[in-house]
Tab-separated table of C-alpha atoms in Angstrom:
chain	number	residue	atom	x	y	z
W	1	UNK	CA	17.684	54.593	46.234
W	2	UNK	CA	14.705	55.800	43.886
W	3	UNK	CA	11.225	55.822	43.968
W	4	UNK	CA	11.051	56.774	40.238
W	5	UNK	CA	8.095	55.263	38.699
W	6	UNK	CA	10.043	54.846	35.636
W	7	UNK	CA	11.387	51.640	37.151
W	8	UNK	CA	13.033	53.294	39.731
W	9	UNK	CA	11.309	50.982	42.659
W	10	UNK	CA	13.641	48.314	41.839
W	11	UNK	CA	16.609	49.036	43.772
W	12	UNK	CA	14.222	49.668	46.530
W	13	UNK	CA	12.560	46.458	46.461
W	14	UNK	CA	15.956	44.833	45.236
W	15	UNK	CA	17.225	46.620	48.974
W	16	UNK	CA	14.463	45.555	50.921
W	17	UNK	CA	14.986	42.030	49.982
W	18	UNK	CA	18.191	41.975	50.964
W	19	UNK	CA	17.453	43.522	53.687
W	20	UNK	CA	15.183	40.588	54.688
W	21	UNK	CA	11.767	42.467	54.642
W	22	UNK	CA	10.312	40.112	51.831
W	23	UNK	CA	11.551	36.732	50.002
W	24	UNK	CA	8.876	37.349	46.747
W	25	UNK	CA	7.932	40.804	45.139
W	26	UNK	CA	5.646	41.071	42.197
W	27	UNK	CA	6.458	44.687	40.554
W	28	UNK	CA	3.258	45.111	38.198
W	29	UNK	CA	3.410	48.345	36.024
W	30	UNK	CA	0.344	49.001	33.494
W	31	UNK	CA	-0.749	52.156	31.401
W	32	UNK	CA	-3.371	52.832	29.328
W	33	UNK	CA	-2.408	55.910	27.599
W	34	UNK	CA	-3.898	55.456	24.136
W	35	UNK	CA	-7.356	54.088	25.693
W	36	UNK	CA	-7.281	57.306	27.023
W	37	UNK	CA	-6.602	59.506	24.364
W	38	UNK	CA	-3.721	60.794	27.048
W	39	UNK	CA	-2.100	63.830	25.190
W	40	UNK	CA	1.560	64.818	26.155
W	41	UNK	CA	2.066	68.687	25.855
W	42	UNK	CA	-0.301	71.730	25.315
W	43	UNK	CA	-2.607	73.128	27.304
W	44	UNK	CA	-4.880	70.182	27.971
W	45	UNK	CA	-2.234	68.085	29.171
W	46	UNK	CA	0.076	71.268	31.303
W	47	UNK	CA	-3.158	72.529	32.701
W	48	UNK	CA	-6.084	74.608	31.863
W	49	UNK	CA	-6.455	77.497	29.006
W	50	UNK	CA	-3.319	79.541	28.812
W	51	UNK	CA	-2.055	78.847	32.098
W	52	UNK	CA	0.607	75.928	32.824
W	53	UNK	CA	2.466	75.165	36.206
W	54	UNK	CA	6.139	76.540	36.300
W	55	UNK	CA	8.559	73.624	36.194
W	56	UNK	CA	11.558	72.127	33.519
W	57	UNK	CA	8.739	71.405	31.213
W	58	UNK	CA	5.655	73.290	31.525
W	59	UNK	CA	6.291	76.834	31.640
W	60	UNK	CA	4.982	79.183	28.702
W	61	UNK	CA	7.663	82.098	28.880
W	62	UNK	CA	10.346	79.931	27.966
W	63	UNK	CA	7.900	78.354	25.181
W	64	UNK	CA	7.861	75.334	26.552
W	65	UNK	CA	4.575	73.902	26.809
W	66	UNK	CA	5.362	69.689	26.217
W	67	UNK	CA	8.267	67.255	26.752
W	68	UNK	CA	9.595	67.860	23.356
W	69	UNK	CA	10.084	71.208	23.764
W	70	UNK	CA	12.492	70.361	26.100
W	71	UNK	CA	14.103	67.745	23.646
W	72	UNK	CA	13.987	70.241	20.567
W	73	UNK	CA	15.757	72.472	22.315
W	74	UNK	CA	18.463	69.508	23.258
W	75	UNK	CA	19.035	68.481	19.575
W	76	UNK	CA	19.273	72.244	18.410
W	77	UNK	CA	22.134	72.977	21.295
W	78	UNK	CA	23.772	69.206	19.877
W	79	UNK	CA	23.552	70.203	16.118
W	80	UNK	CA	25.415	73.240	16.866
W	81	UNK	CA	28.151	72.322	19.089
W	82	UNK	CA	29.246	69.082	17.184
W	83	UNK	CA	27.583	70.122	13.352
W	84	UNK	CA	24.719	67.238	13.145
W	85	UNK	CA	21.862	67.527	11.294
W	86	UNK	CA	18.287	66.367	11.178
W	87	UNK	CA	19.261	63.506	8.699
W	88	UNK	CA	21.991	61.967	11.270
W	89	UNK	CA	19.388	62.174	13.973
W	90	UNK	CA	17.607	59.976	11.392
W	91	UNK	CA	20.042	57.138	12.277
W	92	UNK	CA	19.181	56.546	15.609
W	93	UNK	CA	15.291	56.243	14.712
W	94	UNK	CA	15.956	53.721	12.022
W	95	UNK	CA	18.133	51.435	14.147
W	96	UNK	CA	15.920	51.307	16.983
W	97	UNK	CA	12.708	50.284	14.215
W	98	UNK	CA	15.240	47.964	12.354
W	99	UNK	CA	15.761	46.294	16.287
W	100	UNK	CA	11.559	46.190	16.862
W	101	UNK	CA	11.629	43.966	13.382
W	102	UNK	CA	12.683	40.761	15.351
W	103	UNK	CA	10.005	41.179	18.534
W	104	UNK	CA	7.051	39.786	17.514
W	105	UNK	CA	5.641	42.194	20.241
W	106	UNK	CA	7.115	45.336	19.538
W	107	UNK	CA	3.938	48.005	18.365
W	108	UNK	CA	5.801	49.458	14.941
W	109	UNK	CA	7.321	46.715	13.056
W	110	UNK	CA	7.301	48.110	9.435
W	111	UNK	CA	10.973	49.318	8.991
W	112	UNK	CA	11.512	53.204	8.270
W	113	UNK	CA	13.974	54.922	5.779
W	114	UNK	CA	15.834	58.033	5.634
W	115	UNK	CA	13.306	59.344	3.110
W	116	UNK	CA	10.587	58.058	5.238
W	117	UNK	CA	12.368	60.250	8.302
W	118	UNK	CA	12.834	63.221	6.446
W	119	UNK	CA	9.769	63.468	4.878
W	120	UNK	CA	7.949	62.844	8.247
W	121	UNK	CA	6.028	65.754	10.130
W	122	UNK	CA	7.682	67.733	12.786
W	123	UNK	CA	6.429	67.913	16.121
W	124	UNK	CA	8.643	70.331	17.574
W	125	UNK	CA	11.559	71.485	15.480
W	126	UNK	CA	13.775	69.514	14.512
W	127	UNK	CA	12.344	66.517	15.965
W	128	UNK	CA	10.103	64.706	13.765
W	129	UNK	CA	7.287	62.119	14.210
W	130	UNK	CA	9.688	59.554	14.655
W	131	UNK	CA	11.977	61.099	17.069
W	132	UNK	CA	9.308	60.751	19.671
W	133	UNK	CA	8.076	57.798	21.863
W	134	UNK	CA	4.825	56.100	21.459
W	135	UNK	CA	1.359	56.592	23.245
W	136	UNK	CA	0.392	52.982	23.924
W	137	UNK	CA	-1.307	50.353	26.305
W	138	UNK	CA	0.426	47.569	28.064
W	139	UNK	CA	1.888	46.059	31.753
W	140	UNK	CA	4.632	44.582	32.708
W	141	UNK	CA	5.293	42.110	35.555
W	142	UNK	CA	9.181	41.998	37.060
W	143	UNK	CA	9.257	39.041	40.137
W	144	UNK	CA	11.762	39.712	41.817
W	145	UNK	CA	13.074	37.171	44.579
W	146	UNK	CA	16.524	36.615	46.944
W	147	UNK	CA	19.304	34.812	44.684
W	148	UNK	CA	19.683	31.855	46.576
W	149	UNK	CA	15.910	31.248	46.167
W	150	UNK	CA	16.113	31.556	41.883
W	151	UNK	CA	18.986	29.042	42.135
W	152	UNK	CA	19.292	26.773	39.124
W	153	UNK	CA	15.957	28.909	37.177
W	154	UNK	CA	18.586	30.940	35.128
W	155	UNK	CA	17.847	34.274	36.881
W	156	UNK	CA	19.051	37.610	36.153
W	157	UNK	CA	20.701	39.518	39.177
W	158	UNK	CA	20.455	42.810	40.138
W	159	UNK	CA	24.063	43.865	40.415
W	160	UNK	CA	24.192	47.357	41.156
W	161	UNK	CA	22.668	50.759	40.515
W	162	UNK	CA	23.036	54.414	41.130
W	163	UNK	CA	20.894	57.448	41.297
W	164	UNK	CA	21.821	61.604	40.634
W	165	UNK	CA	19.357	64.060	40.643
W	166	UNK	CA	20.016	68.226	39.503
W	167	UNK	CA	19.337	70.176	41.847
W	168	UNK	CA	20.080	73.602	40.780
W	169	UNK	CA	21.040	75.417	36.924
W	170	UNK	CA	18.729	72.267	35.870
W	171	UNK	CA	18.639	74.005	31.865
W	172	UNK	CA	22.245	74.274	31.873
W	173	UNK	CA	22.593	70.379	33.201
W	174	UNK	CA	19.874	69.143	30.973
W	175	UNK	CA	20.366	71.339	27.535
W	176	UNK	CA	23.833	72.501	27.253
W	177	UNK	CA	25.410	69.522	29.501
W	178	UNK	CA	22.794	66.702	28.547
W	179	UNK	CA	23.496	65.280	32.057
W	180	UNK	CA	27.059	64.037	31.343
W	181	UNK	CA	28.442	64.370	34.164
W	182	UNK	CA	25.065	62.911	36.435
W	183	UNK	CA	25.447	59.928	34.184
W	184	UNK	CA	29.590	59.375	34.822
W	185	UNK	CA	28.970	59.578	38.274
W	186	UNK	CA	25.582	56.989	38.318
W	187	UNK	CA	27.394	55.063	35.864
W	188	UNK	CA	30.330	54.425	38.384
W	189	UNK	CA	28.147	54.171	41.555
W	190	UNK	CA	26.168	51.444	39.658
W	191	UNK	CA	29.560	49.601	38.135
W	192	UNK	CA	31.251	49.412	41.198
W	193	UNK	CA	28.376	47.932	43.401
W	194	UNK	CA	28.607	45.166	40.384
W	195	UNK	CA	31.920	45.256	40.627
W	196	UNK	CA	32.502	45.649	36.646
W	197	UNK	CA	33.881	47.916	34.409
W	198	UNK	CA	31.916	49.738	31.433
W	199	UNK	CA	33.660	47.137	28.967
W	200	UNK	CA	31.746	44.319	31.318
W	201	UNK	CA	28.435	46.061	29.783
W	202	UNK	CA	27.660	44.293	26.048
W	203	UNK	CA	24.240	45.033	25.897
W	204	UNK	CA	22.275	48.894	26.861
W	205	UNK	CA	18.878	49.586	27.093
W	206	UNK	CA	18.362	53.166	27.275
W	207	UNK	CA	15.484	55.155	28.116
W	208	UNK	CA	14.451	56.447	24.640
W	209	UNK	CA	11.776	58.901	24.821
W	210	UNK	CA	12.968	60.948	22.533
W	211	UNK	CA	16.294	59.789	19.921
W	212	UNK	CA	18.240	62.120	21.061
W	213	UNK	CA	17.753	61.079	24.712
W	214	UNK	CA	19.556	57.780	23.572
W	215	UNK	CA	22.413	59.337	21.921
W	216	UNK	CA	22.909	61.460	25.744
W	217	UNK	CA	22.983	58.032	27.341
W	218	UNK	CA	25.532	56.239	24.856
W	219	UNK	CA	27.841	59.677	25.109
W	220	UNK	CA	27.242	60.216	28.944
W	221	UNK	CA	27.911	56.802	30.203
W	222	UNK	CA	31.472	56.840	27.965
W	223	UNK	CA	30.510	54.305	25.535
W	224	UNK	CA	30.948	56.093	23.012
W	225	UNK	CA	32.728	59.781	22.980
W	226	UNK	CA	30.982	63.378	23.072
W	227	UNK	CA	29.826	64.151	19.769
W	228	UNK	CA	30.243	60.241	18.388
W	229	UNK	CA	26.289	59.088	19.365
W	230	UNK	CA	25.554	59.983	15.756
W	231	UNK	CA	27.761	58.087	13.887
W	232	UNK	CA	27.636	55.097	16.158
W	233	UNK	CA	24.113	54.711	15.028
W	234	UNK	CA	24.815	55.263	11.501
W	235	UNK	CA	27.144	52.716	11.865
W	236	UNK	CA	24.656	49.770	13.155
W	237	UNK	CA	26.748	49.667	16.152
W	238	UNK	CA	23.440	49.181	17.921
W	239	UNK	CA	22.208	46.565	16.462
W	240	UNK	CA	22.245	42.822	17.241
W	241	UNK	CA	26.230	42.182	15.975
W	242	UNK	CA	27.654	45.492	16.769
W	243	UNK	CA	30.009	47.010	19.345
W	244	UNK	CA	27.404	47.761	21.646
W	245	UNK	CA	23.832	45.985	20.665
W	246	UNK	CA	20.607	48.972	22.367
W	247	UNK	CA	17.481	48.735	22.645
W	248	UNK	CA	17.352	45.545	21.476
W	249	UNK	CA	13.263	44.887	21.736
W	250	UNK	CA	12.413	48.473	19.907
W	251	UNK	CA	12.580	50.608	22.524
W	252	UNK	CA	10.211	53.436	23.373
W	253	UNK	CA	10.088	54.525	19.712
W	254	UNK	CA	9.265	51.261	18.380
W	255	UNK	CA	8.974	48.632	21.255
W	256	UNK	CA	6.358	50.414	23.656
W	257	UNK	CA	6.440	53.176	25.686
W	258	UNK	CA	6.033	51.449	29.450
W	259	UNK	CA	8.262	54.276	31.052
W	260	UNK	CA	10.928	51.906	30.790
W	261	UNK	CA	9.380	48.841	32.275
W	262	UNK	CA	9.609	46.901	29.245
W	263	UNK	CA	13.413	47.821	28.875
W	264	UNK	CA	14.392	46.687	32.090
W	265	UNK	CA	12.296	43.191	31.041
W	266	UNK	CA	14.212	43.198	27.834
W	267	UNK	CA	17.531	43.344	29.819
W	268	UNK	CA	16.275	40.580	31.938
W	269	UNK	CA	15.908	38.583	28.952
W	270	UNK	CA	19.084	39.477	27.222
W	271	UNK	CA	20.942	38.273	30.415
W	272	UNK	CA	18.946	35.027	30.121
W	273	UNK	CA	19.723	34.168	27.079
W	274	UNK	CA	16.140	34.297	26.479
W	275	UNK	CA	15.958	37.079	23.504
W	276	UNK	CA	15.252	34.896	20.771
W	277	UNK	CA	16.285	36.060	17.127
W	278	UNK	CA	17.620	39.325	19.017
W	279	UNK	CA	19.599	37.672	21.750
W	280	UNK	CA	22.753	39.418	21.607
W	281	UNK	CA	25.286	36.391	22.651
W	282	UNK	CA	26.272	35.331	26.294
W	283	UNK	CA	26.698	38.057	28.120
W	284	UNK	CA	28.886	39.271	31.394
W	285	UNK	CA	26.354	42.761	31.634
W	286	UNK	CA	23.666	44.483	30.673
W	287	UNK	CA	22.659	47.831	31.639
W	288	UNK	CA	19.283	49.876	31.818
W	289	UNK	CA	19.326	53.717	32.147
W	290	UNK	CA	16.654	56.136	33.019
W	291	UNK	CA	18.335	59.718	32.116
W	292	UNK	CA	15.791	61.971	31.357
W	293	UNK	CA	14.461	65.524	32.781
W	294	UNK	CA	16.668	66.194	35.700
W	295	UNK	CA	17.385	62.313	37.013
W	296	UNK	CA	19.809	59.669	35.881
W	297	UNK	CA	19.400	55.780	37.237
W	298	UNK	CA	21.363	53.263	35.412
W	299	UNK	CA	20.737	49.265	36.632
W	300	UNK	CA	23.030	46.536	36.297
W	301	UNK	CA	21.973	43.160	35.479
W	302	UNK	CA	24.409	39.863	35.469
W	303	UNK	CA	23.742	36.109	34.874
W	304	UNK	CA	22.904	34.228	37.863
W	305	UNK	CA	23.254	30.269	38.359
């Protein structure tokens, strides 16, 4: 499968250890983005003066010059084929801050109102300050070992995962199309290796580096139906006690931003029963889903004995 290094060198290592290569793996991820003063977007980040390398993101004749560019222009193509506006985009950010409340570990933990949405600065319209991930420090440590040797330690298994990359018309895929039909396909790759069905799944950790990114994944895996991402939000049908509990830890727009690293170790948890005041219940699934850019990997996680 992947190399990604959004998480993506699980299935490889999960293969490999099947494969009998190696019992034990330690999978250490660290960044030190803010320590840095790392900048995402512009010239200082694309490359140097006016110039930027051609690719999906950097390339100054379509105006895009950062990530969000690319995400701006998402959200505008949304809002006009299904009629949302700014303020229901503000749903998704306040339900992913009101999940950061209960982890003591989470970076923003002050909760966020409409108002406080709304009357936030834009980075790249329509998306506003809190549409965005953070810039943060951190690491995160997955050990990941054979099943029989985790016996009777409560471990989460590594059910199943899948992996579709665009190839060619990669605006089309990623603006108009949002990767829907990358993530069916992933998404049924990765259930049946688990052998499960999407209803299995009762708690989603998606890749969140921008809102609408999340809203993509919760429409392009078929929880929830094209257009519907919006309201499901509104509805706190993410949350702890709704139909499908995400980004239960804070996610990349109020957890941390680890690239997904920290997702993947809040699925872990959620499958352990190990979540705390935001455990979700006993659970038969969870799933983790890098769908960003061009790429779609979802993971599937079950309880282990």
């Amino acid at each position: 499968s992947t190399g990604n290094t959004m998480a993506g060198p699980l299935p490889v290592v999960a293969a490999d250890i099947a494969a009998g290569k190696a019992d034990t793996v330690a999978m250490i991820y660290a960044v030190a983005s803010r320590a840095i003063g790392r900048q995402y977007g512009g010239s200082t980040y694309a490359g140097s003066g006016d110039a930027a390398p051609s690719s999906y993101y950097y390339h100054l004749p379509w105006g895009w010059s950062s990530q969000a560019a690319h995400w701006a222009l998402m959200f505008t193509h949304y809002a006009h084929e299904y009629g949302a506006t700014e303020e229901d985009l503000a749903a998704v950010a306040i339900q992913v801050r009101q999940n950061a409340l209960a982890n003591p570990n989470a970076v923003m933990r002050k909760a966020i109102t409409r108002e406080d949405y709304l009357a936030s600065r834009y980075i790249v319209r329509p998306l506003h300050l809190f549409d965005l991930c953070l810039v943060n420090d951190g690491a995160v440590c997955l050990i990941v070992t054979r099943a029989e040797l985790a016996k009777g330690m409560n471990p989460a298994l590594v059910a199943g995962w899948g992996e579709a990359v665009v190839r060619t018309r990669k605006l089309h895929a990623m603006v108009r199309e949002r990767l829907r039909h990358q993530m069916l396909e992933v998404g049924e790759q990765a259930l049946a290796m688990a052998g499960l069905a999407l209803a299995n799944v009762g708690h989603f950790e998606g890749y969140d580096a921008s809102s609408i990114h999340l809203v993509n994944q919760l429409e392009g895996y078929g929880f929830v139906a094209p257009g519907r991402g919006l309201a499901f939000a509104a509805e706190g049908q993410m949350a702890v006690g709704g139909r499908l509990p995400t980004n239960t830890e804070g996610g990349n727009l109020s957890g941390s931003y680890m690239h997904g690293w920290s997702q993947v170790a809040e699925s872990v948890r959620q499958v352990r029963g190990r979540a705390g005041p935001r455990q979700v219940g006993r659970l038969d699934a969870a799933m983790f889903s890098l769908a960003q850019t061009d790429q779609a990997h979802p993971l599937i996680f079950v309880p282990g004995e």
